[in-house]
Coordinates of C-alpha atoms and ligand atoms in Angstrom, one line a residue:
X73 CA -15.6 25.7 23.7
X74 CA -16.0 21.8 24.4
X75 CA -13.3 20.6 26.2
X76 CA -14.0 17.4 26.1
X77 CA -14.4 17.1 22.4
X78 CA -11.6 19.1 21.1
X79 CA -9.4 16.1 23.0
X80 CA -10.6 13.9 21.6
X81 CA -10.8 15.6 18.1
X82 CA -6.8 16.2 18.5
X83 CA -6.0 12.5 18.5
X84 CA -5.5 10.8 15.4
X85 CA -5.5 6.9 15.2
X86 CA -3.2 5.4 12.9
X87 CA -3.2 1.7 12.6
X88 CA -1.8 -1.7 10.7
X89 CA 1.6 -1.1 12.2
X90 CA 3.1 -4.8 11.9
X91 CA 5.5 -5.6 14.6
X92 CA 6.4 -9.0 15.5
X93 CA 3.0 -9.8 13.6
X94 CA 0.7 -8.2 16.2
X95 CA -0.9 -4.9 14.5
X96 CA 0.0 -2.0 16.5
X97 CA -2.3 1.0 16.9
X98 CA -1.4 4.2 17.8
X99 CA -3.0 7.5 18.5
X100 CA -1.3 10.5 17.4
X101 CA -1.2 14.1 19.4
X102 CA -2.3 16.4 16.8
X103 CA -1.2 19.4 19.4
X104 CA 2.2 17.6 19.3
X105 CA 3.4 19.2 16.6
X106 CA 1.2 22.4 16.7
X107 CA 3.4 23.2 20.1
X108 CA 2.4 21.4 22.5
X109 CA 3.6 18.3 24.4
X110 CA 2.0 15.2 23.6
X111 CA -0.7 13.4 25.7
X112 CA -1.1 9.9 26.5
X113 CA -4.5 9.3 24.6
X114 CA -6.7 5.8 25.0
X115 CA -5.6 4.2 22.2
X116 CA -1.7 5.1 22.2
X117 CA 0.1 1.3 23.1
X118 CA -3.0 -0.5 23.0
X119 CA -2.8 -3.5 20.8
X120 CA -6.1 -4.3 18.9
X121 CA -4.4 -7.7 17.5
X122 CA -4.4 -8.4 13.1
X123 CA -7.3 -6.6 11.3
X124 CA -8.6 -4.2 14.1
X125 CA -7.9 -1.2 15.4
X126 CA -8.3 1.3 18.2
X127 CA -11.3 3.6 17.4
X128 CA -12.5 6.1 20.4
X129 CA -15.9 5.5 21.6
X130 CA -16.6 9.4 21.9
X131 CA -19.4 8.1 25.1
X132 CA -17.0 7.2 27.4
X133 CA -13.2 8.7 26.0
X134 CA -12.0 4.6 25.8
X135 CA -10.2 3.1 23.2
X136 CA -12.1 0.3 21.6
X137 CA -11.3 -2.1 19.6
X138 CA -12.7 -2.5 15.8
X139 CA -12.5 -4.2 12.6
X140 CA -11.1 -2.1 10.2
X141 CA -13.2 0.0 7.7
X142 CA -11.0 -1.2 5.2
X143 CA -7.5 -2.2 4.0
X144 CA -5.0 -0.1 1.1
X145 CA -5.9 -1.6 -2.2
X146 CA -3.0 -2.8 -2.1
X147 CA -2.1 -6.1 -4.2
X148 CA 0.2 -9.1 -2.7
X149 CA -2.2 -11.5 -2.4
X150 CA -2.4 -14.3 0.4
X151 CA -4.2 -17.8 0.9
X152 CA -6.2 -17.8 3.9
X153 CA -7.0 -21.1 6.0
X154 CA -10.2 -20.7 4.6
X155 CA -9.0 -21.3 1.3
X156 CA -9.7 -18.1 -0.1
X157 CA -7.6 -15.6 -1.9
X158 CA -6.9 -12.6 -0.4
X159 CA -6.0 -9.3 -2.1
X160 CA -3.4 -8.8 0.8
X161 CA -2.2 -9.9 4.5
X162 CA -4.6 -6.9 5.9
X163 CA -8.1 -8.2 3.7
X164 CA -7.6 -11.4 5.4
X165 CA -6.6 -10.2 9.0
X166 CA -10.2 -8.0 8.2
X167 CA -12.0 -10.8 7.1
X168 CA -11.1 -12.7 9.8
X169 CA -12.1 -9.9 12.4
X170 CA -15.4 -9.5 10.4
X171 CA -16.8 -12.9 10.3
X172 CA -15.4 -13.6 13.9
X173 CA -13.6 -17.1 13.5
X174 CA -9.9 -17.7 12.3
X175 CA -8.4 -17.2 9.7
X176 CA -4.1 -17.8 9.0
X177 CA -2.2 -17.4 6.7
X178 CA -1.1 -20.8 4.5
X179 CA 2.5 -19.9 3.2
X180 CA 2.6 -22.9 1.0
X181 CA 2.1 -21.5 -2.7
X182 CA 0.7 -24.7 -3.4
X183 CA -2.4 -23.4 -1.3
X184 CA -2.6 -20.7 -3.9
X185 CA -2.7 -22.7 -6.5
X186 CA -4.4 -25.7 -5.0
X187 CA -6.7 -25.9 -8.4
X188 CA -4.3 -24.9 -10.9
X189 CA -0.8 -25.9 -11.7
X190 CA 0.2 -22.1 -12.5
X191 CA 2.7 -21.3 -9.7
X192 CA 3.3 -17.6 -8.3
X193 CA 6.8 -17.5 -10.3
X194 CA 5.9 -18.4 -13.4
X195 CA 2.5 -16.4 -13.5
X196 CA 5.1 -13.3 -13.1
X197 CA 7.2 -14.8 -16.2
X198 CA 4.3 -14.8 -17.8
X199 CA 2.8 -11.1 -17.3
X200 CA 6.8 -10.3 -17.8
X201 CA 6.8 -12.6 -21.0
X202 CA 3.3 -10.4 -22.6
X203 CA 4.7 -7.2 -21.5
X204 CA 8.1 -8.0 -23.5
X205 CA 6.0 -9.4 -26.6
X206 CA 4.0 -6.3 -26.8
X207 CA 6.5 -4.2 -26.2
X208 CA 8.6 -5.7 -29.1
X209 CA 6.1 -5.8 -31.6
X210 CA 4.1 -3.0 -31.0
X211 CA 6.5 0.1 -29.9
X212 CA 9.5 1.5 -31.9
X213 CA 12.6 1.0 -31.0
X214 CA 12.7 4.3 -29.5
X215 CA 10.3 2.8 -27.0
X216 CA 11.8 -0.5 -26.2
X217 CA 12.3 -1.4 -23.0
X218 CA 11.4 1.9 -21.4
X219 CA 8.5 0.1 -19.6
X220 CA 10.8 -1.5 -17.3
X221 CA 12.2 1.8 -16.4
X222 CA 9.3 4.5 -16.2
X223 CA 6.4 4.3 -15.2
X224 CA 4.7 6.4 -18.0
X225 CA 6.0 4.1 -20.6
X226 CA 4.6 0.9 -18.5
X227 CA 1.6 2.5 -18.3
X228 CA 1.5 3.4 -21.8
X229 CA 2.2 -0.4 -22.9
X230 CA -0.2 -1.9 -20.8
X231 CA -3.0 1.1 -22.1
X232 CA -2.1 -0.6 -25.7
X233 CA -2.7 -4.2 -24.6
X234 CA -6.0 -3.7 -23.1
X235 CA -6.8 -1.7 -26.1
X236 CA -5.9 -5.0 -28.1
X237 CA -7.3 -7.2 -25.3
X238 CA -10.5 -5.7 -25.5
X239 CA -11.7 -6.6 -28.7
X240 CA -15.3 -5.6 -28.9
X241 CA -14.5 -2.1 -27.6
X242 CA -16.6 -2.3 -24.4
X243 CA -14.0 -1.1 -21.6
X244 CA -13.6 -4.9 -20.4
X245 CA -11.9 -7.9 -20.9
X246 CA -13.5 -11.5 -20.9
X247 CA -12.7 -15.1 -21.1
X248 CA -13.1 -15.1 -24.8
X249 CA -11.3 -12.2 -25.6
X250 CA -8.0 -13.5 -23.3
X251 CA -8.4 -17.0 -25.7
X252 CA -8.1 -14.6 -28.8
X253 CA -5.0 -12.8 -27.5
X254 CA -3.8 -16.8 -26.7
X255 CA -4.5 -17.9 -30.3
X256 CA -2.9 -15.1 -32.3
X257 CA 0.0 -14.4 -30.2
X258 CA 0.3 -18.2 -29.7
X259 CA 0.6 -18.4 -26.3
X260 CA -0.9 -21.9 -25.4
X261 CA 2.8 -23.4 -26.4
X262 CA 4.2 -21.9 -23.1
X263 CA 6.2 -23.9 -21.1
X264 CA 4.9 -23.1 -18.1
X265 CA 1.4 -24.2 -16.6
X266 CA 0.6 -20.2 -16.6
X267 CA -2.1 -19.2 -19.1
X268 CA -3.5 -15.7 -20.1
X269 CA -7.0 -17.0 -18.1
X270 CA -5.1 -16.7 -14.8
X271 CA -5.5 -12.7 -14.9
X272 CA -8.8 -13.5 -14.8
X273 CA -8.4 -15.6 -12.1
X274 CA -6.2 -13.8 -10.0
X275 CA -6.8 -10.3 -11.3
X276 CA -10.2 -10.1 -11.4
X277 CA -10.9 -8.4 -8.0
X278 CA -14.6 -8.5 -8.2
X279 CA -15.1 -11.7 -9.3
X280 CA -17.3 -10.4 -12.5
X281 CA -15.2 -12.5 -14.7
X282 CA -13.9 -9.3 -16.7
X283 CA -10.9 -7.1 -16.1
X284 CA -11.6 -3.7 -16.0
X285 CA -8.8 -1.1 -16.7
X286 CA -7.8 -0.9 -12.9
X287 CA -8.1 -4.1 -12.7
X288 CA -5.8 -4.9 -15.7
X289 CA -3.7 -2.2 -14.2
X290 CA -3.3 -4.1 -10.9
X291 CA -2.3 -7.7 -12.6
X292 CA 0.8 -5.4 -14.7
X293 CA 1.5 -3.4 -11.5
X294 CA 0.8 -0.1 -13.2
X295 CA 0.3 2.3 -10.1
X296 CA -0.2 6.1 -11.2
X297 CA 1.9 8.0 -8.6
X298 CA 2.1 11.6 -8.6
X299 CA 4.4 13.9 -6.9
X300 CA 4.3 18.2 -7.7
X301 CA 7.5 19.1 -8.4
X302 CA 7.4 22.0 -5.5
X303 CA 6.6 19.6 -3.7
X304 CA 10.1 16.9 -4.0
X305 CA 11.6 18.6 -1.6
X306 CA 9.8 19.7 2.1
X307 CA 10.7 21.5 4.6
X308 CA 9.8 21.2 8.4
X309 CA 11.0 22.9 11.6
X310 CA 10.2 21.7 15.0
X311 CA 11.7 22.4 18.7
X312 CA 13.2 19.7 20.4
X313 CA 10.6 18.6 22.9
X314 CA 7.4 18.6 20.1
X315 CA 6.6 15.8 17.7
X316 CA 6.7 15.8 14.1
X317 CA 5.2 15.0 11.3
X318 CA 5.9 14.1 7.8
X319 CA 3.5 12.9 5.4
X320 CA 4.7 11.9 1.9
X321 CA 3.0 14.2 -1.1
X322 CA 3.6 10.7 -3.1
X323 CA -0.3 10.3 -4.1
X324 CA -1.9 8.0 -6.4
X325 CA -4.6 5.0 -7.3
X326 CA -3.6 2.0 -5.3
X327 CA -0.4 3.3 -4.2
X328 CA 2.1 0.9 -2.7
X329 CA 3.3 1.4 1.0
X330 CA 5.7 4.2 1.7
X331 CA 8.7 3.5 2.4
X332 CA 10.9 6.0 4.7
X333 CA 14.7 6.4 4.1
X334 CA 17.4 8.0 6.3
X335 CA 21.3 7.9 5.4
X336 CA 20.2 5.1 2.9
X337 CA 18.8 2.8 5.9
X338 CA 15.1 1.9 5.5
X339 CA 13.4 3.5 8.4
X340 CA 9.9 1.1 8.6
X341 CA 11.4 -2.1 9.6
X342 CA 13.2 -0.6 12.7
X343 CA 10.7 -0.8 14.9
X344 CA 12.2 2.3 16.5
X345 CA 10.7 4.0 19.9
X346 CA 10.9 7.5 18.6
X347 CA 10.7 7.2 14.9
X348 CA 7.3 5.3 13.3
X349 CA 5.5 4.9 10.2
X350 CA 1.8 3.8 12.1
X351 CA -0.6 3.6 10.0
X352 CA -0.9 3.6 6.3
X353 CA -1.3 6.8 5.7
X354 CA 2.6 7.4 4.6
X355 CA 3.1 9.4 7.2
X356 CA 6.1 9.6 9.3
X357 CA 5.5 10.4 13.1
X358 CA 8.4 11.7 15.4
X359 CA 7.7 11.2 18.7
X360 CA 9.8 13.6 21.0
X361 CA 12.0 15.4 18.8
X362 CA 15.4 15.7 19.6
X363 CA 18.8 17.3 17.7
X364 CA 19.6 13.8 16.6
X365 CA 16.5 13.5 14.5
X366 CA 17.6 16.4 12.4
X367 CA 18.5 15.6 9.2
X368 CA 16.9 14.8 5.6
X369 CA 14.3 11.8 5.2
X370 CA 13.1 10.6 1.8
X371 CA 10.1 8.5 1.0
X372 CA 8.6 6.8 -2.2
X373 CA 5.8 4.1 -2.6
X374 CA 7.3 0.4 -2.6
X375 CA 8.7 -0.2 -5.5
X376 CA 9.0 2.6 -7.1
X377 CA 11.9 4.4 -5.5
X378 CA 12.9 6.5 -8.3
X379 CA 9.6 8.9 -7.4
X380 CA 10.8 10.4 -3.9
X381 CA 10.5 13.0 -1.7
X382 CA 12.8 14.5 0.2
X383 CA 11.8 16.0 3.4
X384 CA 14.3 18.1 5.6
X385 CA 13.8 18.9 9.1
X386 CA 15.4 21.7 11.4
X387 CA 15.0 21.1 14.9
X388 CA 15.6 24.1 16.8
X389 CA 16.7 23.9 20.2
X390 CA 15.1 26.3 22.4
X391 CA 13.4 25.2 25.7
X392 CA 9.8 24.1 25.6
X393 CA 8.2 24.0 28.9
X394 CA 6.1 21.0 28.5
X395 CA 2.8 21.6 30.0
X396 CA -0.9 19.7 29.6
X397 CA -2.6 21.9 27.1
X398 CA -5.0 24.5 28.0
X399 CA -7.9 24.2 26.0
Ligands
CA405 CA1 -14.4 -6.5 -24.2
CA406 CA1 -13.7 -7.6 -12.7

């Protein structure tokens, strides 16, 4: 056995908790929850600051501070100070770690758009406006309107534009395919400064000027989430004393945040001491369990609260004498 190493193996770091704008980093007790009382590891309260996190240097059993390795896909773009566009507030906290100077966050949409008159709002009428169109012309009436509903029927719209989009049948979508779509659905007379080319300006992650699938997928907010049916409903029993945990079986490409949910109350804004959602692994973390905690939880990705989970948990209440592990 290695003592040493299985400690450090136990603890888990979670990161990108937002409070108050400061990113919080916590370490979770694996043992915890396995029976054991939790242990005050070197990364659990310390604060790394925006786009870093605590990472254990195994050497010498501190927590340092890191860039992260990488930020959820996930889209809500932001202008940074540098007057780039970042896919979200985490990319730019990461750039800004990563290249060591700077960067904020300009909340002035005209930032955005310094170079283009197509504001954030009417860019969504617009993506709104092609969905509608499409949907119109192209499904039954059986169909209509389900996209704004399900998710497999949004998918299954937007799958039948970029099969129209891409005219030359090569997977992707370019500037002169987008001015086709423009011309026969006659889209230059919009009203708005918005045009079709702004996917490509906004949507085109890689900057290769053409719109892959995901990336098409991204721009229409098309997120595959998946949750097994034995799986809607969990079940978790801990003694008061332990911690919990419980992860949400939501999975998917690009899956928004998880949201947590108790007695209708959104559980991730709270800030609560007991009660946290570190990290972004959609996990819920319970730091001493108590009868009070017992209850049922539900979680779905942002958004998209009509795919949940609903997780139960029975706390028992016999004693636990709480004692540093024996390893
Ligand atoms: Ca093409
Ligand atoms: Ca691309």
């Amino acid at each position: 056995m290695q003592p040493k190493y299985s400690i450090i193996k136990l603890f888990r770091c979670i990161n990108t908790s937002n409070i108050n704008g400061f990113i919080f980093c916590h370490c979770v007790f694996s043992l915890g929850f396995m029976g054991h009382s939790s242990y005050p590891g070197p990364c659990v309260h310390k604060y790394c600051g925006l786009g870093r996190h605590c990472v254990i240097n195994h050497e010498t059993d501190q927590g340092e501070c890191r860039c992260l390795d990488h930020c959820k896909p996930h889209y809500k773009p932001v202008c940074g100070s540098d007057g780039k566009l970042y896919q979200n507030h985490c990319e730019l906290h990461r750039a800004s770690c990563l290249r060591g100077h700077r960067i904020t966050i300009m909340h002035s949409e005209e930032c955005f758009y310094k170079d283009d008159d197509c504001r954030l709002n009417d860019y969504r009428r617009l993506k709104t406006k092609i969905l509608d169109l499409h949907d119109k012309r192209y499904l039954g009436a059986a169909g209509h309107g389900a996209h704004k509903d399900s998710m497999a029927a949004k998918k299954q719209l937007v799958d039948l534009m970029f099969k129209r989009f891409d005219v030359d049948r090569n997977g992707l979508i370019d500037a002169s395919e987008l001015s086709q779509v423009i011309k026969h659905e006659g889209l230059s007379k919009d009203v708005s400064e918005c045009t079709l080319f702004d996917l490509l300006k906004y949507n085109d992650i890689n900057n290769d000027e053409h719109l892959t699938k995901e990336e098409f997928y991204t721009a229409f907010d098309v997120y595959l989430l998946n949750l097994p049916d034995e799986q809607k409903v969990s079940v978790t029993t801990v003694t008061v004393g332990q911690s919990a945990v419980m992860t949400c079986a939501i999975t998917g490409e690009r899956r928004p945040p998880i949201l947590w949910k108790r007695n209708n109350q959104y559980l991730n804004p709270l800030n609560l001491e007991d009660l946290n959602d570190f990290g972004d692994d959609g996990s819920l973390y319970i730091i001493k369990v108590t009868t009070t905690h017992m209850g049922n939880y539900t979680c779905h990705a942002d958004g998209y609260d009509k795919l949940f989970q609903t997780h139960i948990l029975h706390v028992n209440g016999k004693k636990v004498i709480s004692t540093v592990p024996s390893l």
